[in-house]
Coordinates of C-alpha atoms in Angstrom, one line a residue:
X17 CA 5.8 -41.3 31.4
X18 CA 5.9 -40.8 27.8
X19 CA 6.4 -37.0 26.4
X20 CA 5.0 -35.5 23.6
X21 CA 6.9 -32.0 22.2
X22 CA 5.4 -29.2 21.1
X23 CA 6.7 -26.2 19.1
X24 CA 5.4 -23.1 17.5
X25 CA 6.8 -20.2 16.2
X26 CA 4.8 -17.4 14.2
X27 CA 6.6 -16.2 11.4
X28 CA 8.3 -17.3 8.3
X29 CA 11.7 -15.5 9.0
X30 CA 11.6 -17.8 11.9
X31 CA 11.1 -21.0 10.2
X32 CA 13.8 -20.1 7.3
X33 CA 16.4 -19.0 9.7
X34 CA 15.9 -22.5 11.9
X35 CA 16.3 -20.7 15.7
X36 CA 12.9 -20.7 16.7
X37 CA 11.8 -24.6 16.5
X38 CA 15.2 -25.8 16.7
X39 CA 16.2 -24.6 19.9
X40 CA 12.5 -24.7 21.5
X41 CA 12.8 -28.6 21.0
X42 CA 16.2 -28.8 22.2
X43 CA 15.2 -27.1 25.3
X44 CA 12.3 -29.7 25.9
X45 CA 14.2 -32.7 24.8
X46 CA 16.8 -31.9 27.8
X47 CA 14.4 -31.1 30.8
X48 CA 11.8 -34.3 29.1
X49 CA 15.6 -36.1 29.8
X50 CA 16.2 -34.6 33.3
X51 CA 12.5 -36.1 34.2
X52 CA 13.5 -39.3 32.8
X53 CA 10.1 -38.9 30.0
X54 CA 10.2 -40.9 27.3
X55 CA 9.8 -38.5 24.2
X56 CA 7.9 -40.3 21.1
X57 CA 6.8 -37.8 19.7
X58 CA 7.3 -34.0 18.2
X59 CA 5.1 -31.5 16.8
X60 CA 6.1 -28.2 14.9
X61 CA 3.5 -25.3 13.8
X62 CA 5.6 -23.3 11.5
X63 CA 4.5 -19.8 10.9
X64 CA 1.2 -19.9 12.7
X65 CA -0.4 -17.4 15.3
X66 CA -0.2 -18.4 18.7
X67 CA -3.9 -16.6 18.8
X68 CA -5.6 -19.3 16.7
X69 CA -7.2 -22.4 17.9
X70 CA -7.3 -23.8 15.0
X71 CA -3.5 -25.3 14.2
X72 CA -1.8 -27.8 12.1
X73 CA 0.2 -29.5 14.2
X74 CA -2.0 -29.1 17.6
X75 CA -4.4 -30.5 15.8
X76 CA -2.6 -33.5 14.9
X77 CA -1.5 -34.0 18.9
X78 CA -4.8 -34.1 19.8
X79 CA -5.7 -36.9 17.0
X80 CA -2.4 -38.4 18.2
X81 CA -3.7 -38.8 21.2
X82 CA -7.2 -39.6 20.8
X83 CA -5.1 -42.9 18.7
X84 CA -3.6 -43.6 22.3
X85 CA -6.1 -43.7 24.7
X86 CA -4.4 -46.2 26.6
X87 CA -1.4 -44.5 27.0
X88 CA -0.5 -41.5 29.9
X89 CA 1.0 -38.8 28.2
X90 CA 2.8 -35.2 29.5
X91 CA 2.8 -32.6 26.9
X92 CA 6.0 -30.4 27.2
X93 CA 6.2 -26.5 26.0
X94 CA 9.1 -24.6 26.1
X95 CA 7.2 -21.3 27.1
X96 CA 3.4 -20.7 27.9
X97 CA 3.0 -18.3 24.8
X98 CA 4.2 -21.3 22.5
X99 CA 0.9 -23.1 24.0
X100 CA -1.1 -19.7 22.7
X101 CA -1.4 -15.8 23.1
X102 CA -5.1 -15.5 23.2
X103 CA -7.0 -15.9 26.5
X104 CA -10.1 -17.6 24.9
X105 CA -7.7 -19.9 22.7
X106 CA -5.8 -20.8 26.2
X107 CA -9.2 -21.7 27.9
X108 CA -10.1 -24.4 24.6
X109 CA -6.9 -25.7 24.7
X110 CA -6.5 -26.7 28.1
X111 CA -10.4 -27.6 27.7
X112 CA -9.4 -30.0 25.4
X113 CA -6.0 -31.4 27.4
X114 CA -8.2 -31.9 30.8
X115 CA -10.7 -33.9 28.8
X116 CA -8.4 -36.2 27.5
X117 CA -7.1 -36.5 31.2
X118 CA -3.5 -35.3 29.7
X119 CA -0.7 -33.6 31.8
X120 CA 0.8 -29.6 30.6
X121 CA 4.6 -29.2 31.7
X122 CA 5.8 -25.9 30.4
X123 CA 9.5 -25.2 31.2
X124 CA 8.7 -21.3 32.6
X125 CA 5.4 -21.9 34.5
X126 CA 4.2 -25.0 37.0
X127 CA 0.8 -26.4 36.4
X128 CA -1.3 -27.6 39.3
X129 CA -4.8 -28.2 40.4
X130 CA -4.8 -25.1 43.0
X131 CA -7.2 -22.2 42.3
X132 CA -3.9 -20.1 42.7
X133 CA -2.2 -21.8 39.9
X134 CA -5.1 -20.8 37.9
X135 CA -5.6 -17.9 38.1
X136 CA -1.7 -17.4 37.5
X137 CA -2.0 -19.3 34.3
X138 CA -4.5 -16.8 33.3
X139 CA -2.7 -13.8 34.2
X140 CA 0.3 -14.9 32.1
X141 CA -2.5 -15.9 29.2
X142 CA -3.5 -12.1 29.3
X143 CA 0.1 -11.3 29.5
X144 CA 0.9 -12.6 26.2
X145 CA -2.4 -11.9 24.1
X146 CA -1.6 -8.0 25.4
X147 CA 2.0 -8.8 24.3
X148 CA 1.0 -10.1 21.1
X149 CA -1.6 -7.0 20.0
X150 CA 1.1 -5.0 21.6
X151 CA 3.7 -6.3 19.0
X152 CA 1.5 -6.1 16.3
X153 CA 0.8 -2.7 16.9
X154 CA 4.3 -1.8 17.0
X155 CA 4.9 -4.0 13.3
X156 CA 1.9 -1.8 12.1
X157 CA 2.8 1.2 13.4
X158 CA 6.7 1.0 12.2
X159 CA 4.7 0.0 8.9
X160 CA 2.7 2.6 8.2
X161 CA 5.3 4.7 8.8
X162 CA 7.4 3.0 6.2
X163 CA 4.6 3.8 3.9
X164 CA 4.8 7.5 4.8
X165 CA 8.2 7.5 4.1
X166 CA 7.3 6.1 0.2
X167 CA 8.6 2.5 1.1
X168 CA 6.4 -0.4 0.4
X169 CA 6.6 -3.3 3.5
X170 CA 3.6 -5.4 2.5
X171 CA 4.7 -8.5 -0.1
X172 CA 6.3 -6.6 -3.6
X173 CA 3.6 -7.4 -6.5
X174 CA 4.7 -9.2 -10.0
X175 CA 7.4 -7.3 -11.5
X176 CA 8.9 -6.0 -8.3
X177 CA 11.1 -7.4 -6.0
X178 CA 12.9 -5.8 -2.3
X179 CA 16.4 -5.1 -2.9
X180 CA 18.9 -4.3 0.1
X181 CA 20.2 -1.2 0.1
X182 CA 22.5 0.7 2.1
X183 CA 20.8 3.9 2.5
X184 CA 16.6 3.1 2.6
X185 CA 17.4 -0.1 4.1
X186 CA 14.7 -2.4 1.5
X187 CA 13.3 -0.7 -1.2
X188 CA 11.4 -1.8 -4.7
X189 CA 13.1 -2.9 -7.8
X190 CA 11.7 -4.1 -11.3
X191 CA 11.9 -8.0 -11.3
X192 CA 12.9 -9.0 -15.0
X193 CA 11.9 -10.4 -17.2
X194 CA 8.4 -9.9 -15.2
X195 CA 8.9 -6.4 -15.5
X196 CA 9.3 -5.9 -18.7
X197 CA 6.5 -7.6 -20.0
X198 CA 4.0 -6.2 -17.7
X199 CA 5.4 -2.6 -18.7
X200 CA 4.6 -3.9 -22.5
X201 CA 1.0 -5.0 -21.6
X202 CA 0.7 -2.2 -19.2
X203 CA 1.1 0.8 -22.2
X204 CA -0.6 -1.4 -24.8
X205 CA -3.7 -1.4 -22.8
X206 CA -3.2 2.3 -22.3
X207 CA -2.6 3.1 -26.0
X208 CA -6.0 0.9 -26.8
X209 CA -3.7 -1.7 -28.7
X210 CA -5.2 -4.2 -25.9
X211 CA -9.2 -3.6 -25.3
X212 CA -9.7 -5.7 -22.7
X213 CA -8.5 -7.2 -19.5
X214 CA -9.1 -10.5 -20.9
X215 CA -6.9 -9.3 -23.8
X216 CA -4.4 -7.8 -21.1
X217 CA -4.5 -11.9 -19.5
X218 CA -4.0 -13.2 -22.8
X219 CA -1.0 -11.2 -23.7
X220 CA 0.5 -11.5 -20.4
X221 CA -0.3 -15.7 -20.8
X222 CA 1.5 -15.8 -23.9
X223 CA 4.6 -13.5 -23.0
X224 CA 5.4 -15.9 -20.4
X225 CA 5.0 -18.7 -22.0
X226 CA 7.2 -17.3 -24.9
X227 CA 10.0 -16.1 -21.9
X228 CA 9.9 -19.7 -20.0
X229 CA 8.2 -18.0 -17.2
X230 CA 5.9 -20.4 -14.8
X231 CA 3.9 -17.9 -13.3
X232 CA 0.2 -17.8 -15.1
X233 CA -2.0 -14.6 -14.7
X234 CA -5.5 -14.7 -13.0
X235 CA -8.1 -12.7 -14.3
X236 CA -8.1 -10.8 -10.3
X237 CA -4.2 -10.6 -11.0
X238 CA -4.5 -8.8 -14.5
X239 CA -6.8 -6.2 -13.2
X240 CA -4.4 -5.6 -10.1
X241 CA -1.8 -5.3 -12.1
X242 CA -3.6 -2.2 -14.2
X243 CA -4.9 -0.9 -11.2
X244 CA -1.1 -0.6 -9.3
X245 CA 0.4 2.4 -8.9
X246 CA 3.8 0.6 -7.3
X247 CA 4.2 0.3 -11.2
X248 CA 4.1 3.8 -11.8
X249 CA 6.7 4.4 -8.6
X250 CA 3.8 5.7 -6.2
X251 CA 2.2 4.3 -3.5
X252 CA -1.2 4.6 -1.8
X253 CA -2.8 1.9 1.5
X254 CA -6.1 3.5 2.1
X255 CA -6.7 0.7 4.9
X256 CA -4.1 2.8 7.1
X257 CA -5.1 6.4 5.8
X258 CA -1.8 6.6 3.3
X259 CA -3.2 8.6 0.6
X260 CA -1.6 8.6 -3.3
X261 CA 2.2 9.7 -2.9
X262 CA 5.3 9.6 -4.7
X263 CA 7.5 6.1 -3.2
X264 CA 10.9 6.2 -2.9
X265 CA 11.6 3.7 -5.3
X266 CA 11.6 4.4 -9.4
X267 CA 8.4 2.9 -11.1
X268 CA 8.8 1.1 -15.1
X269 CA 5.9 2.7 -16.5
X270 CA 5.2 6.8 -16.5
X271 CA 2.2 8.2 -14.3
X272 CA 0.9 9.6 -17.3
X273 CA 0.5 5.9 -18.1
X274 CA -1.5 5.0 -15.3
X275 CA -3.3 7.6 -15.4
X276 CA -4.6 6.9 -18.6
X277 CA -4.9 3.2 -17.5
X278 CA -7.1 4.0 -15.0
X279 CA -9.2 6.6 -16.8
X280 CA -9.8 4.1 -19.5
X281 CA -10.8 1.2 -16.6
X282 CA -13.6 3.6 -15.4
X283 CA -15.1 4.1 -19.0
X284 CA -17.8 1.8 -20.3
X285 CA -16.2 -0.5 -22.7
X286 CA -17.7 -0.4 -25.8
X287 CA -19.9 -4.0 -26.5
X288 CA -18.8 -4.2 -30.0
X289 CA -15.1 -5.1 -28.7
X290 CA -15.3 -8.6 -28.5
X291 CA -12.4 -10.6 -27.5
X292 CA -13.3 -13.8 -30.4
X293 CA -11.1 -12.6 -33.1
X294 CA -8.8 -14.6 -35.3
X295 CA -6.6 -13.3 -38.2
X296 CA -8.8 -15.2 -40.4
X297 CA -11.3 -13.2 -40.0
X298 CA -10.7 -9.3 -39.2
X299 CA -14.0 -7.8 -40.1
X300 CA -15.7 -10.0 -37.6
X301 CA -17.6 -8.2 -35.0
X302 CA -17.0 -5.2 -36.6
X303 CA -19.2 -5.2 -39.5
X304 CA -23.0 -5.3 -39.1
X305 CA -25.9 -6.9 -40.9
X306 CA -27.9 -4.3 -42.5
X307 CA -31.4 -5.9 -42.5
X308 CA -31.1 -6.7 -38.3
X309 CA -28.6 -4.6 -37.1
X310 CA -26.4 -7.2 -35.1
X311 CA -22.3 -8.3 -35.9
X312 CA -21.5 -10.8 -38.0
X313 CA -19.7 -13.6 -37.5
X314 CA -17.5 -16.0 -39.6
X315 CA -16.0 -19.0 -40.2
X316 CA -14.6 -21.7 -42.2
X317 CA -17.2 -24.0 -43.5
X318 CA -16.5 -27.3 -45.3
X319 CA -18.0 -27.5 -48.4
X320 CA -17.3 -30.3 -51.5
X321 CA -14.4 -29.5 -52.4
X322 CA -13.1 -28.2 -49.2
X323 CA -13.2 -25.9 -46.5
X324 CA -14.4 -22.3 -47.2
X325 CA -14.2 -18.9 -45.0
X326 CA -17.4 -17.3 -45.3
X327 CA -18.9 -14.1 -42.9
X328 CA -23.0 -14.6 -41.5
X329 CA -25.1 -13.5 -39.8
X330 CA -26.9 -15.8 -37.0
X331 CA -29.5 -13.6 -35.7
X332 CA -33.1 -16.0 -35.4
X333 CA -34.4 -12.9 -36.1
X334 CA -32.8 -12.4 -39.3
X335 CA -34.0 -13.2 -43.0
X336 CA -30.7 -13.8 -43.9
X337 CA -29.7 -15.7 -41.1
X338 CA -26.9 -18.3 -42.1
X339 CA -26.9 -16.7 -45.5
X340 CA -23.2 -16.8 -46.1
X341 CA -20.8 -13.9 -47.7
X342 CA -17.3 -15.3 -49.1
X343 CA -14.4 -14.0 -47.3
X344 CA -12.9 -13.2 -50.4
X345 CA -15.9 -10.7 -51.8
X346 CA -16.6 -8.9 -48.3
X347 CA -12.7 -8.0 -47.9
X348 CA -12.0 -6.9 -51.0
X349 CA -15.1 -4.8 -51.0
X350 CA -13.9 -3.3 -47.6
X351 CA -10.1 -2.8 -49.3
X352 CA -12.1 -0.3 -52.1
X353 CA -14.3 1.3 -49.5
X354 CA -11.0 1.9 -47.0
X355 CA -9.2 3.7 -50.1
X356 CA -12.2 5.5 -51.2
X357 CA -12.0 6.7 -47.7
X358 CA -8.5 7.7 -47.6
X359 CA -7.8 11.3 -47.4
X360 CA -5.6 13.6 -50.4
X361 CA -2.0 13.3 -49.8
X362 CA -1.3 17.3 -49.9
X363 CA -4.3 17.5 -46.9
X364 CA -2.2 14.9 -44.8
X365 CA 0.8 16.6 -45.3
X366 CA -0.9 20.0 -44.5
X367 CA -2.2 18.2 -41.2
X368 CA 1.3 17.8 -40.7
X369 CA 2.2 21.2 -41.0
X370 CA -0.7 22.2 -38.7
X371 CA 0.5 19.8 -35.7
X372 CA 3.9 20.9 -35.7
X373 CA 2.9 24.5 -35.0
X374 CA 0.2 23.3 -32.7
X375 CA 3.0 21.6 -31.0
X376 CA 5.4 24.5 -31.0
X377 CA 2.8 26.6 -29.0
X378 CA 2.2 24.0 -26.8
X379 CA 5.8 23.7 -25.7
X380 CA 6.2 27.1 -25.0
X381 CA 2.9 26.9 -22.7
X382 CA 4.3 24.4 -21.0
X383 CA 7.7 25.7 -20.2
X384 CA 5.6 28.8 -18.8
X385 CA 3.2 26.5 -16.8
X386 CA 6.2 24.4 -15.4
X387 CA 8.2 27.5 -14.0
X388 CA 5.0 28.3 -12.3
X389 CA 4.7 24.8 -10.8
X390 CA 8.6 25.0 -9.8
X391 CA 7.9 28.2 -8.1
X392 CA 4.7 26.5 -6.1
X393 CA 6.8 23.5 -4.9
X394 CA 9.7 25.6 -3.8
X395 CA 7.5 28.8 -1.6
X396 CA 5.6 25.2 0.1
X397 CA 9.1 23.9 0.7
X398 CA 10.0 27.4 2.3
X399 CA 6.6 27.2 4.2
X400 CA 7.2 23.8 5.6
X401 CA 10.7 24.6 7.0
X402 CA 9.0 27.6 8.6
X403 CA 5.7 25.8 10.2
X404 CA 7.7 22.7 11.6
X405 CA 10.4 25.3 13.2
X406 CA 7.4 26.9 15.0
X407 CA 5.9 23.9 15.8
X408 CA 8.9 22.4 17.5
X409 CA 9.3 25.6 19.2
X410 CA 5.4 25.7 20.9
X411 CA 4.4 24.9 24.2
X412 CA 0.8 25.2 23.7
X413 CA -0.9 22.0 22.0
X414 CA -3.5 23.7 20.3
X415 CA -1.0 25.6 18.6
X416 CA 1.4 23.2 17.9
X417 CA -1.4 20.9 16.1
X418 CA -2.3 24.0 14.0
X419 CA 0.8 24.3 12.8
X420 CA 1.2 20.7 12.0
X421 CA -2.3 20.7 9.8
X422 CA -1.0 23.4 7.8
X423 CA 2.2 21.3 7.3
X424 CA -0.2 18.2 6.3
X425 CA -1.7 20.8 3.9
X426 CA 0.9 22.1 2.6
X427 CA 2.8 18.5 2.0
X428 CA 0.1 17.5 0.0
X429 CA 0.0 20.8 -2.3
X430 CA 3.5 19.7 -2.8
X431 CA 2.6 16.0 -3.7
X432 CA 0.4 17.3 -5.9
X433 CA 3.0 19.9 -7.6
X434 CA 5.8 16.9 -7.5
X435 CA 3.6 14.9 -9.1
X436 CA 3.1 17.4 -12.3
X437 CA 6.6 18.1 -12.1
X438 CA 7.1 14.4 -12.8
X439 CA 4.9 14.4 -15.9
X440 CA 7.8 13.7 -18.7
X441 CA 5.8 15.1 -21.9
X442 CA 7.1 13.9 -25.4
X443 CA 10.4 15.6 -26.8
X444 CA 9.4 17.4 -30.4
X445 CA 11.9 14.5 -31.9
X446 CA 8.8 12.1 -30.3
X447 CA 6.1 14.2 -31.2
X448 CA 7.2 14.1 -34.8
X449 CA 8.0 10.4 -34.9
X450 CA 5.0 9.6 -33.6
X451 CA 2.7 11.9 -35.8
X452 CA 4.7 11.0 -39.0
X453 CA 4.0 7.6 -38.1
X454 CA 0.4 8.4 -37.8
X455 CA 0.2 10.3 -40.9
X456 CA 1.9 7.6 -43.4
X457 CA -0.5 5.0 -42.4
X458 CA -3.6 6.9 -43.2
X459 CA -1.5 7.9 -46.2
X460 CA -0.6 3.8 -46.9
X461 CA -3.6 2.5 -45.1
X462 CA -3.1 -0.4 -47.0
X463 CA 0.2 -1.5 -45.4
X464 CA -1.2 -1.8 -41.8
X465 CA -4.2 -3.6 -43.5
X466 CA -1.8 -5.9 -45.2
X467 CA -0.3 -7.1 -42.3
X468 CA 0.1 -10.1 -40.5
X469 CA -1.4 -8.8 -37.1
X470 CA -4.7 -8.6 -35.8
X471 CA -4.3 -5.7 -33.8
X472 CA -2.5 -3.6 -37.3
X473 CA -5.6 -4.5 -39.2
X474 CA -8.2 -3.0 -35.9
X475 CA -6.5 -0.1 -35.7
X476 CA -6.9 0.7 -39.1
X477 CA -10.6 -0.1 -38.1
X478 CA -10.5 2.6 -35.5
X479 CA -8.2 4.9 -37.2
X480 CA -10.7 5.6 -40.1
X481 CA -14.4 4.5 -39.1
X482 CA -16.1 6.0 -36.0
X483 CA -18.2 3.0 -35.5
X484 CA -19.2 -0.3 -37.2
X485 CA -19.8 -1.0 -40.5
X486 CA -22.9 -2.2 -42.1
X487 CA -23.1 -4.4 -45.0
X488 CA -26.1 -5.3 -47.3
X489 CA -26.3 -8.8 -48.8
X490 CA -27.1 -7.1 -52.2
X491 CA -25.4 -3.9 -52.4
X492 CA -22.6 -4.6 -50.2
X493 CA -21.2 -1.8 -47.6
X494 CA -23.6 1.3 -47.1
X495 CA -22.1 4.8 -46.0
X496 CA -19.3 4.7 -43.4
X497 CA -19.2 7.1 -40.7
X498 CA -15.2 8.6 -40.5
X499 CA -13.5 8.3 -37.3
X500 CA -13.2 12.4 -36.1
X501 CA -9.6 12.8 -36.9
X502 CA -9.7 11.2 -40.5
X503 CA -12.9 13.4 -41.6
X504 CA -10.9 16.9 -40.0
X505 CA -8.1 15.9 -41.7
X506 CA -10.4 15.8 -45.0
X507 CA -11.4 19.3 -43.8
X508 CA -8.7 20.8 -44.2
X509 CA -8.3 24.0 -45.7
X510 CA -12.1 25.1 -45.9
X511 CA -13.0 28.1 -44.8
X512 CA -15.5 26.6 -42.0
X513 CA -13.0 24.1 -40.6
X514 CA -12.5 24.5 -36.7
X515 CA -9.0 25.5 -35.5
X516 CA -7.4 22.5 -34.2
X517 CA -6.3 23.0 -30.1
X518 CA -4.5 20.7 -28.3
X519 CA -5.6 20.0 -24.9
X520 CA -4.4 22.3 -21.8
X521 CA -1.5 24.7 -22.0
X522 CA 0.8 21.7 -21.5
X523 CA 2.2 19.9 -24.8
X524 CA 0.8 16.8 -25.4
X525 CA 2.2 13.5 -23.5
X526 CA 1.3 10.2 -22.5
X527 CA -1.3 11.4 -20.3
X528 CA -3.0 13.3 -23.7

């Protein structure tokens, strides 16, 4: 009689740590020796369910047989739940054995013809599927309690890998250099320096390129990446009813971050904020024809004596469709019109003076607000300690599940108060950089304009005009709407100008 070996185990640990199929074919080998069966051949499923029909390696018995019709073969298992763990799988396979007139052996359980025998073997088949949901519910439920804890169990996203760790046993840590540059791409989409997730794909492309990394973003991977809060060092599975939490392990990015991430992934993006931009050419898209209304475009065209960069417009509509505008007369003309635009020195450098007071109330708000918030998370500590002590101590059910709602309530209060407690608001040392920053390029627009990279020369674009330009062919740029903080700025100090309040009693952060 000539044997044919089959192995299965379900799991990847089991395949990388070579017990499983290793010893399962020993086991057969010796008792396919002790029947004196010749064994020609062996087939391993690695990693695959015992509940699915539909197997690799069982597959490629049956063709292996369906090749030897001539031949008489026994098929040895080492245990019936290698053959499957699903009672309607178990009926199809042995379906398919008895057609092709092929003999089971199984080294725990004797096959025969008897109706006894039968309905054994389907006992034990209904043994091991309720085995194998019984297992799985144990993995989900010591799972989901993981994720109560703040650990993540599922597969670590890009950027993050399991470490080993002596107290929380595996727990989240930044992969580098992943890390790093998807915390870069990450804030630059949140400070609008990246508009789009195409943008966000692009920069996260390039990055690894630049790094030697192999890994290449998906357009699905860039917008899980934004939309992660493991990032941010929370964690949320709505599948199993675990609701936004703080994790155990520390996140790269700030929650304020996120925050803003997601707020600006739920606004409608703005359809003049194409993605077709080149260096070349930064006024394209963002300057409009005035007779039709739509963007113009650009390029290089070749002329006689060469190749020329010119702006158009290529609306079918338009009267001066393909009517070209020289690179070099629609830039400079911008260059004037973004100076004429500029605002006086002294009123910048009152602005100044006016944000760093603003600011100085806004810390001391904030101090006040964050006591209170201390104070909240501490009296719900004080209440949880005193609910769970009662609700140890009752007998009655009813009461018992009372007190463990209020706990439930009160746990998520303190989530909540954890979470503000974790907002880490700019330092005044920040605050200043950052505003004098902001304040010397609208004072030297120019230098930003100047520059070498697209994204300096939009946000001078966004910093000083609240929407697209529009040019004439004839007279060149009409009137230019300001963007809202340039024209207050230029408002400053008459008498009608609003009083400039910063948003909330807390001072402003990455979140603001």
């Amino acid at each position: 009689m000539k044997a044919i070996i089959y192995c299965r185990v379900s799991s990847q640990r089991q395949v990388d740590e070579g017990n499983g199929l290793g010893s399962q074919e020993q086991r057969c080998r010796v008792y396919a020796k002790n029947k004196n069966y010749e064994v020609v051949r062996v087939f391993l499923d690695e990693a695959i369910s015992g509940s699915l029909f539909e197997r690799p390696a069982m597959r490629s018995l049956l063709k292996f047989i369906d090749e030897n019709p001539r031949e008489d073969f026994v098929v040895i298992f080492d245990d019936l739940s290698r053959y499957s763990r699903d009672v309607k799988v178990h009926i199809q396979l042995t379906a398919e054995f008895k057609s092709r007139g092929v003999k089971r052996e199984c080294l725990n359980f004797v096959f025969d013809d008897s109706e006894e025998s039968e309905m054994a073997e389907l006992m034990v088949a209904v043994a091991n599927q309720y085995q194998r949901k019984s297992n799985r519910r144990q993995v989900v439920q010591k799972m989901k309690a993981r994720l109560e804890k703040g650990y993540w169990p599922f597969m670590p996203p890009i950027g993050l890998i399991n470490k080993k760790d002596d107290f929380h046993g595996k727990i989240l840590i930044p992969h580098e250099p992943y890390a790093a540059l998807i915390k870069t791409a990450i804030e630059k989409y949140s400070d609008g320096l990246l508009l789009t997730q195409e943008e966000v794909k692009r920069f996260l492309h390039d990055s690894f390129v630049k790094a030697g990394l192999q890994n290449r973003i998906a357009r699905s991977t860039t917008q899980e990446i934004l939309e992660n809060p493991l990032y941010a060092g929370y964690i949320a599975y709505e599948p199993w009813g675990v609701h936004f939490q703080k994790a155990k392990h520390e996140g790269f990015i700030s929650i304020e971050t996120f925050n803003k991430v997601q707020r600006r992934l739920n606004e409608r993006s703005k359809p003049w904020k194409r993605i077709d931009y080149t260096i070349d050419f930064p006024l394209r898209t963002h300057v409009l024809c005035d007779n039709c209304g739509k963007p113009l475009t650009a390029s290089w065209n070749t002329g006689r004596n060469g190749r020329y960069p010119n702006y158009f417009c290529r609306n079918k509509d338009c009267k001066f469709r393909w009517k070209t505008i020289s690179k070099h007369r629609i830039e400079p003309e911008f260059e004037f019109l973004l100076l004429s635009k500029k605002p006086a020195e002294e009123k910048i450098d009152l602005a100044k003076l006016v944000f760093n007071e603003r600011w100085s109330l806004a810390m001391a708000n904030y101090e006040e607000w964050r006591s209170k918030i201390e104070r909240e998370a501490k009296e719900a500590n004080e209440k949880i300690d005193w609910y769970a002590e009662r609700a140890w101590k009752a007998r009655d059910e009813a009461i018992a599940q009372t007190y463990e709602d209020k706990i439930k309530e009160l746990r998520n209060s303190l989530t909540l108060a954890e979470q503000n407690l974790d907002k880490k608001p700019y330092t005044s040392e920040e605050f200043g950089t950052a505003s004098n920053r902001v304040l010397n390029t609208l004072k030297n627009p120019m230098d930003m304009w100047k520059s070498d990279d697209y994204i300096d020369k939009r946000t001078i674009l966004y910093m000083y005009f609240e929407g697209q330009l529009r040019y004439d062919y004839k007279m060149g740029f009409g009137t230019a709407s300001l963007a809202y903080p340039v024209k207050l700025i230029g408002e400053l100090g008459q008498a009608k100008m609003p009083l400039v309040e910063m948003s909330g009693s807390e001072p402003e952060s990455e979140q603001n």
